[in-house]
């Protein structure tokens, strides 16, 4: 693997960038691995990376039915923050945020992490109380979050309309300055490049069609479109398709898969300096380095694997965006797309062991798992390597739906990103 | 936007008039305090989430207000069968047939 640094850049500049080479290998699967990861999104590739780097397990295959990073990792609006209400969530998401802060250096790959701040608007008394409760809870957990008056919010985000007679009056905002955005593809590519270099086989166009188990119950490997592949440990990291994969091992999941859409505008000069979200009207917005405004909202209301979603969802998002930022009302929208997100009843992820020996699951990130990519991958690798959860993800077990020990961010936020 | 047929109004109406109310044919036990945690979990939290035919409840919220059931293909989003609440769940053979 060729390191990216000022010298390699200079050398390649001199010879017309002809010597960079492939960033990862494209091998055929072996018959047997120590660990198989199903799904080459950021979480799956990251898991393989941390297994190899931190736990010395290098005989790993990551199996991907499409191309790596082509799932929700490559479809999301890249908002990163850690200001969740409950202790467990603050622990997990802030672990992730801290890893983001050094990820480009660690991977020797620019993931373009930009801590431009994530501001969440409050439009009514309930929003104000809920935001302030979050701020207090976050601070007790060592997570930064601060209250802004409408004027301060406008200073932080000049396109914001704070006039009193606007349809969604701004009564204040909660700002997490350490929050921001990153380049989604680069995260998948950066992990893939390092993992491949340490010997991890990333096998694309290889769909898992069955999970094999011994008569005594434990996992023995998987069936794929490229044949049978053996492994004593299998980690399912397949976002919207998790229910289907887990059913192959006879495990029912508390998940529903919904379409979630996003859209971008035509590119314009820098105008939007931060990320702004509004939970009450379900609209969030930031500006990409290419200049497009990146806009998203809530999920469609019904289960679907179509990767599209309904037109009226986009219209509702844009209605809200134009009320909040009237300056954008003549802007043209360039592209829309959808992903399939796996949602749990409490809107918190599931990452841990399963009732089947040797089978692990990392799912339920719903509308907001991009921000968790490094943290999730890091503790999931620990869970597989040690066959027990890290203390950071111990609470995010599958058992909680039986014991009732939910991590109810659904009730806390009514929406999650 | 989807067009959905309400079996009570007997008309195709835009999706905006309806709200999805989740998986159909989940029976709520009458002896809730006697059932085990595992049974409660299965009823309350576990879902089929099928890639294929889903049986689900919809409510004509901004219309007649009534609940009904549908069989819908979750890959194409096509509504394949609409039936009234209380009518029996389509048999596996019928679902196979709908998938064709
Ligand atoms: C429109 C949109 C906007 C979003 N915005 C944000 C945001 O702003 N901030 C945020 O934090 N999160 C956001 N999210 C959520 C975020 O994208 C996801 O939570 C996260 O990317 C999930 O990563 P993953 O690696 O688990 O899944 P994925 O990237 O989806 O990877 C799973 C992989 O598994 C593969 N797979 C599935 N079935 C099989 C099989 N049978 N065999 C082999 N491979 C299989 C898939 O092809 C896929 O590549 C958004 C999501 C969407 C759709
Ligand atoms: Zn009706």
XYZ file of C-alpha atoms in Angstrom, chain A residues 35-395:
361
model
C -14.432 -14.351 10.847
C -16.937 -13.421 8.149
C -18.503 -9.979 8.134
C -21.684 -9.685 6.053
C -22.005 -6.199 4.554
C -19.239 -3.877 3.342
C -20.671 -0.611 4.574
C -18.644 1.614 6.874
C -19.611 -0.388 9.963
C -18.682 -3.755 8.424
C -15.392 -2.591 6.889
C -14.529 -0.759 10.095
C -15.205 -3.918 12.115
C -12.773 -5.867 9.918
C -10.208 -3.078 10.266
C -10.359 -3.003 14.090
C -10.357 -6.824 14.305
C -7.116 -6.843 12.322
C -5.532 -3.777 13.904
C -6.507 -4.104 17.555
C -7.204 -7.809 18.028
C -4.721 -9.491 15.662
C -7.448 -11.395 13.792
C -6.558 -11.055 10.114
C -8.090 -14.092 8.431
C -11.320 -12.225 7.690
C -13.703 -11.937 4.740
C -16.095 -9.034 4.276
C -18.878 -10.165 1.930
C -20.859 -7.560 0.019
C -23.740 -8.213 -2.331
C -23.156 -5.003 -4.296
C -20.140 -2.713 -4.220
C -18.445 -1.598 -1.023
C -19.955 1.532 0.488
C -22.958 1.325 -1.867
C -25.540 0.905 0.910
C -26.569 3.573 3.374
C -22.934 4.529 3.920
C -22.857 6.035 0.428
C -26.393 7.439 0.621
C -26.464 9.398 3.835
C -26.267 13.107 4.606
C -23.231 12.604 6.877
C -24.366 14.494 9.973
C -22.135 13.645 12.920
C -22.986 14.502 16.512
C -23.048 12.804 19.922
C -25.563 14.831 21.945
C -27.953 11.969 22.708
C -29.935 11.936 25.934
C -29.192 8.655 27.676
C -25.903 7.655 29.297
C -25.480 4.575 27.099
C -25.996 6.596 23.912
C -23.719 9.411 25.000
C -21.044 6.801 25.738
C -21.345 5.109 22.344
C -21.769 8.163 20.127
C -19.105 10.201 21.892
C -16.664 7.285 21.667
C -17.351 7.492 17.944
C -16.969 11.264 17.747
C -13.584 11.028 19.467
C -12.463 8.432 16.904
C -13.649 10.711 14.070
C -11.351 13.434 15.368
C -8.243 11.388 14.552
C -9.596 9.086 11.829
C -7.932 10.755 8.827
C -4.522 10.446 10.488
C -5.158 6.914 11.692
C -6.290 5.671 8.265
C -3.838 7.855 6.310
C -6.909 8.781 4.279
C -8.671 12.118 4.265
C -12.228 11.480 5.466
C -12.806 15.250 5.351
C -14.204 15.369 8.875
C -15.306 18.962 9.401
C -16.380 20.041 12.887
C -18.513 22.937 11.731
C -21.094 22.444 14.479
C -24.556 20.887 14.495
C -27.345 23.209 15.569
C -30.785 21.850 16.483
C -33.584 24.385 16.351
C -36.388 24.758 18.894
C -39.723 25.987 17.563
C -42.059 25.616 20.534
C -42.015 25.418 24.323
C -41.694 21.657 24.258
C -38.676 21.853 21.934
C -37.038 24.397 24.250
C -37.533 22.230 27.330
C -36.407 19.092 25.549
C -33.295 20.799 24.121
C -32.334 22.168 27.532
C -32.827 18.783 29.130
C -30.518 17.309 26.488
C -27.937 20.029 27.088
C -27.896 19.346 30.827
C -27.765 15.571 30.402
C -25.012 15.889 27.771
C -22.880 18.112 29.984
C -23.160 15.676 32.879
C -21.798 13.067 30.472
C -18.942 15.307 29.327
C -20.523 15.883 25.907
C -20.491 19.488 24.677
C -23.827 21.112 23.897
C -24.898 24.697 24.501
C -27.993 26.862 24.318
C -28.211 29.704 21.790
C -30.760 32.508 21.720
C -32.466 33.136 18.355
C -30.033 35.997 17.671
C -27.030 33.814 18.475
C -28.475 31.072 16.257
C -28.767 33.546 13.406
C -25.184 34.684 13.900
C -24.054 31.083 13.727
C -26.205 30.372 10.665
C -26.945 33.599 8.732
C -29.488 32.186 6.225
C -31.812 31.290 9.126
C -35.092 33.216 9.343
C -35.738 34.187 12.980
C -38.522 36.699 12.442
C -41.346 36.393 14.993
C -44.069 35.985 12.386
C -42.431 33.121 10.517
C -44.381 29.915 10.237
C -41.871 28.001 12.395
C -40.568 30.653 14.804
C -37.103 29.966 16.163
C -37.154 30.117 19.970
C -33.538 29.107 20.373
C -31.207 26.286 19.454
C -28.898 23.660 20.924
C -25.432 23.730 19.405
C -22.874 20.956 19.525
C -19.708 22.614 18.224
C -17.786 19.323 17.960
C -20.440 17.974 15.569
C -20.174 18.272 11.808
C -19.937 16.277 8.593
C -17.496 13.951 6.804
C -17.052 12.492 3.345
C -19.174 9.317 3.379
C -17.395 7.324 0.627
C -13.988 8.154 2.029
C -14.833 6.434 5.308
C -15.670 3.172 3.529
C -12.671 3.501 1.207
C -10.268 4.404 4.010
C -11.229 1.388 6.128
C -11.268 -0.900 3.060
C -7.774 0.175 2.009
C -6.229 -0.407 5.444
C -8.134 -3.638 6.111
C -7.172 -5.068 2.720
C -3.552 -4.146 3.371
C -3.615 -6.144 6.625
C -4.919 -9.216 4.752
C -8.689 -8.843 5.001
C -10.442 -10.175 1.874
C -13.172 -7.801 0.715
C -15.388 -9.731 -1.675
C -17.839 -7.657 -3.677
C -20.755 -8.918 -5.768
C -21.089 -11.768 -3.288
C -24.532 -12.026 -1.732
C -25.029 -14.088 1.398
C -28.019 -16.363 0.801
C -27.869 -18.616 3.854
C -26.258 -18.949 7.275
C -25.040 -22.469 8.038
C -25.271 -23.974 11.515
C -24.041 -27.227 13.039
C -26.575 -29.698 14.528
C -25.559 -28.346 17.947
C -26.603 -24.870 16.829
C -23.417 -22.875 16.392
C -22.536 -21.066 13.179
C -20.311 -22.884 10.681
C -20.311 -20.402 7.807
C -22.470 -18.952 5.059
C -23.894 -19.781 1.661
C -23.193 -17.160 -0.980
C -23.583 -16.538 -4.682
C -19.862 -17.449 -4.851
C -20.320 -20.751 -3.007
C -20.087 -21.996 0.577
C -17.640 -20.170 2.849
C -16.808 -21.449 6.323
C -16.211 -19.468 9.522
C -16.785 -20.040 13.233
C -17.801 -16.426 13.732
C -20.154 -14.424 11.531
C -21.020 -10.762 12.084
C -24.109 -9.446 10.301
C -23.729 -5.719 9.530
C -26.334 -5.333 6.795
C -28.453 -2.319 7.847
C -31.846 -2.470 6.058
C -31.460 -6.148 5.155
C -30.658 -7.406 8.658
C -34.061 -9.044 9.328
C -33.651 -11.146 6.195
C -30.153 -12.296 7.052
C -30.993 -13.071 10.677
C -33.995 -15.093 9.582
C -31.532 -17.334 7.707
C -30.229 -18.295 11.159
C -33.708 -18.545 12.645
C -33.491 -15.319 14.662
C -36.435 -12.908 14.592
C -35.549 -9.238 14.939
C -37.331 -6.197 16.383
C -36.678 -4.235 13.196
C -38.627 -2.559 10.434
C -37.007 -1.286 7.232
C -38.181 2.057 5.901
C -37.205 4.212 2.929
C -35.250 7.330 3.852
C -34.599 9.921 1.189
C -32.257 12.853 0.727
C -31.658 15.437 -1.961
C -29.110 17.989 -3.078
C -29.486 21.365 -4.737
C -27.501 22.809 -7.581
C -24.068 23.896 -6.336
C -23.706 27.456 -5.043
C -20.903 29.454 -3.433
C -20.339 28.938 0.299
C -23.424 30.211 2.110
C -24.266 27.663 4.789
C -21.496 27.403 7.401
C -22.896 24.710 9.718
C -25.332 21.832 9.962
C -28.830 22.768 11.072
C -31.582 20.371 12.069
C -35.148 20.878 13.032
C -36.855 17.919 14.657
C -40.269 19.545 14.932
C -40.604 20.056 11.181
C -38.291 17.229 10.196
C -35.797 19.008 8.002
C -32.048 19.254 8.102
C -29.515 20.922 5.885
C -25.810 21.506 5.344
C -23.605 22.461 2.411
C -21.175 20.045 0.790
C -17.668 21.009 -0.261
C -18.913 20.889 -3.857
C -21.396 23.626 -2.959
C -24.615 21.612 -3.044
C -27.062 22.031 -0.203
C -27.584 18.577 1.271
C -31.118 18.186 2.571
C -32.964 15.433 4.387
C -36.023 14.712 6.476
C -37.933 11.818 7.987
C -38.584 8.295 6.749
C -41.575 7.146 4.774
C -44.151 5.497 7.004
C -44.248 1.984 5.550
C -41.849 -0.943 5.271
C -40.114 -0.981 1.905
C -36.962 -2.276 0.249
C -37.509 -0.230 -2.904
C -34.709 2.290 -2.125
C -36.957 5.079 -3.405
C -39.722 6.544 -1.234
C -42.605 8.905 -1.891
C -42.433 12.260 -3.632
C -44.556 13.989 -0.994
C -41.892 13.318 1.656
C -39.453 15.446 -0.333
C -42.043 18.153 -0.857
C -42.704 18.350 2.875
C -38.991 18.659 3.614
C -38.590 21.435 1.061
C -41.678 23.249 2.373
C -40.004 23.400 5.771
C -36.583 24.323 4.398
C -38.053 27.265 2.509
C -39.924 28.499 5.584
C -36.761 28.333 7.688
C -34.366 29.665 5.021
C -36.459 31.763 2.589
C -33.290 32.765 0.732
C -33.253 29.284 -0.854
C -36.716 29.449 -2.403
C -35.469 29.849 -5.989
C -32.778 27.192 -5.731
C -33.113 24.206 -8.061
C -32.899 20.681 -6.716
C -30.481 18.488 -8.608
C -30.796 14.899 -7.388
C -32.805 12.798 -4.960
C -32.179 9.255 -3.789
C -33.195 6.814 -1.096
C -31.801 4.189 1.229
C -33.366 1.420 3.302
C -32.920 2.060 7.021
C -33.502 -0.518 9.759
C -35.397 0.985 12.667
C -35.717 -0.462 16.192
C -38.655 0.224 18.520
C -36.533 2.440 20.815
C -34.533 4.010 17.949
C -31.280 2.783 19.445
C -29.006 0.326 17.666
C -28.506 -3.350 18.488
C -24.891 -4.419 18.605
C -23.830 -7.570 20.304
C -24.263 -11.298 20.594
C -27.317 -13.235 19.459
C -29.013 -16.429 20.713
C -26.955 -18.345 18.093
C -23.375 -19.175 19.119
C -20.852 -17.518 16.836
C -23.392 -15.129 15.322
C -23.162 -11.408 16.090
C -25.301 -8.544 14.883
C -24.723 -4.828 14.401
C -27.901 -3.130 13.178
C -30.803 -0.883 13.997
C -28.910 2.336 13.250
C -31.978 3.559 11.438
C -31.699 7.110 10.216
C -28.587 7.982 12.182
C -25.757 5.480 12.096
C -23.183 7.163 9.868
C -21.996 9.273 12.788
C -21.413 6.087 14.764
C -19.326 4.309 12.124
C -15.915 4.308 13.863
C -17.265 3.789 17.381
C -19.665 1.045 16.391
C -17.037 -0.799 14.354
C -14.537 -0.456 17.175
C -16.716 -1.966 19.924
C -18.255 -4.547 17.582
C -14.761 -5.828 16.738
C -14.148 -6.149 20.489
C -17.443 -8.051 20.873
C -16.459 -10.572 18.188
C -12.845 -10.926 19.301
C -13.677 -11.449 22.996
C -17.073 -13.083 22.489
C -18.492 -10.538 24.898
C -19.520 -6.917 24.498
C -17.307 -3.959 25.316
C -18.700 -1.981 28.239
C -19.656 0.797 25.797
C -22.043 -1.450 23.843
C -23.153 -3.773 26.648
C -26.504 -1.997 26.989
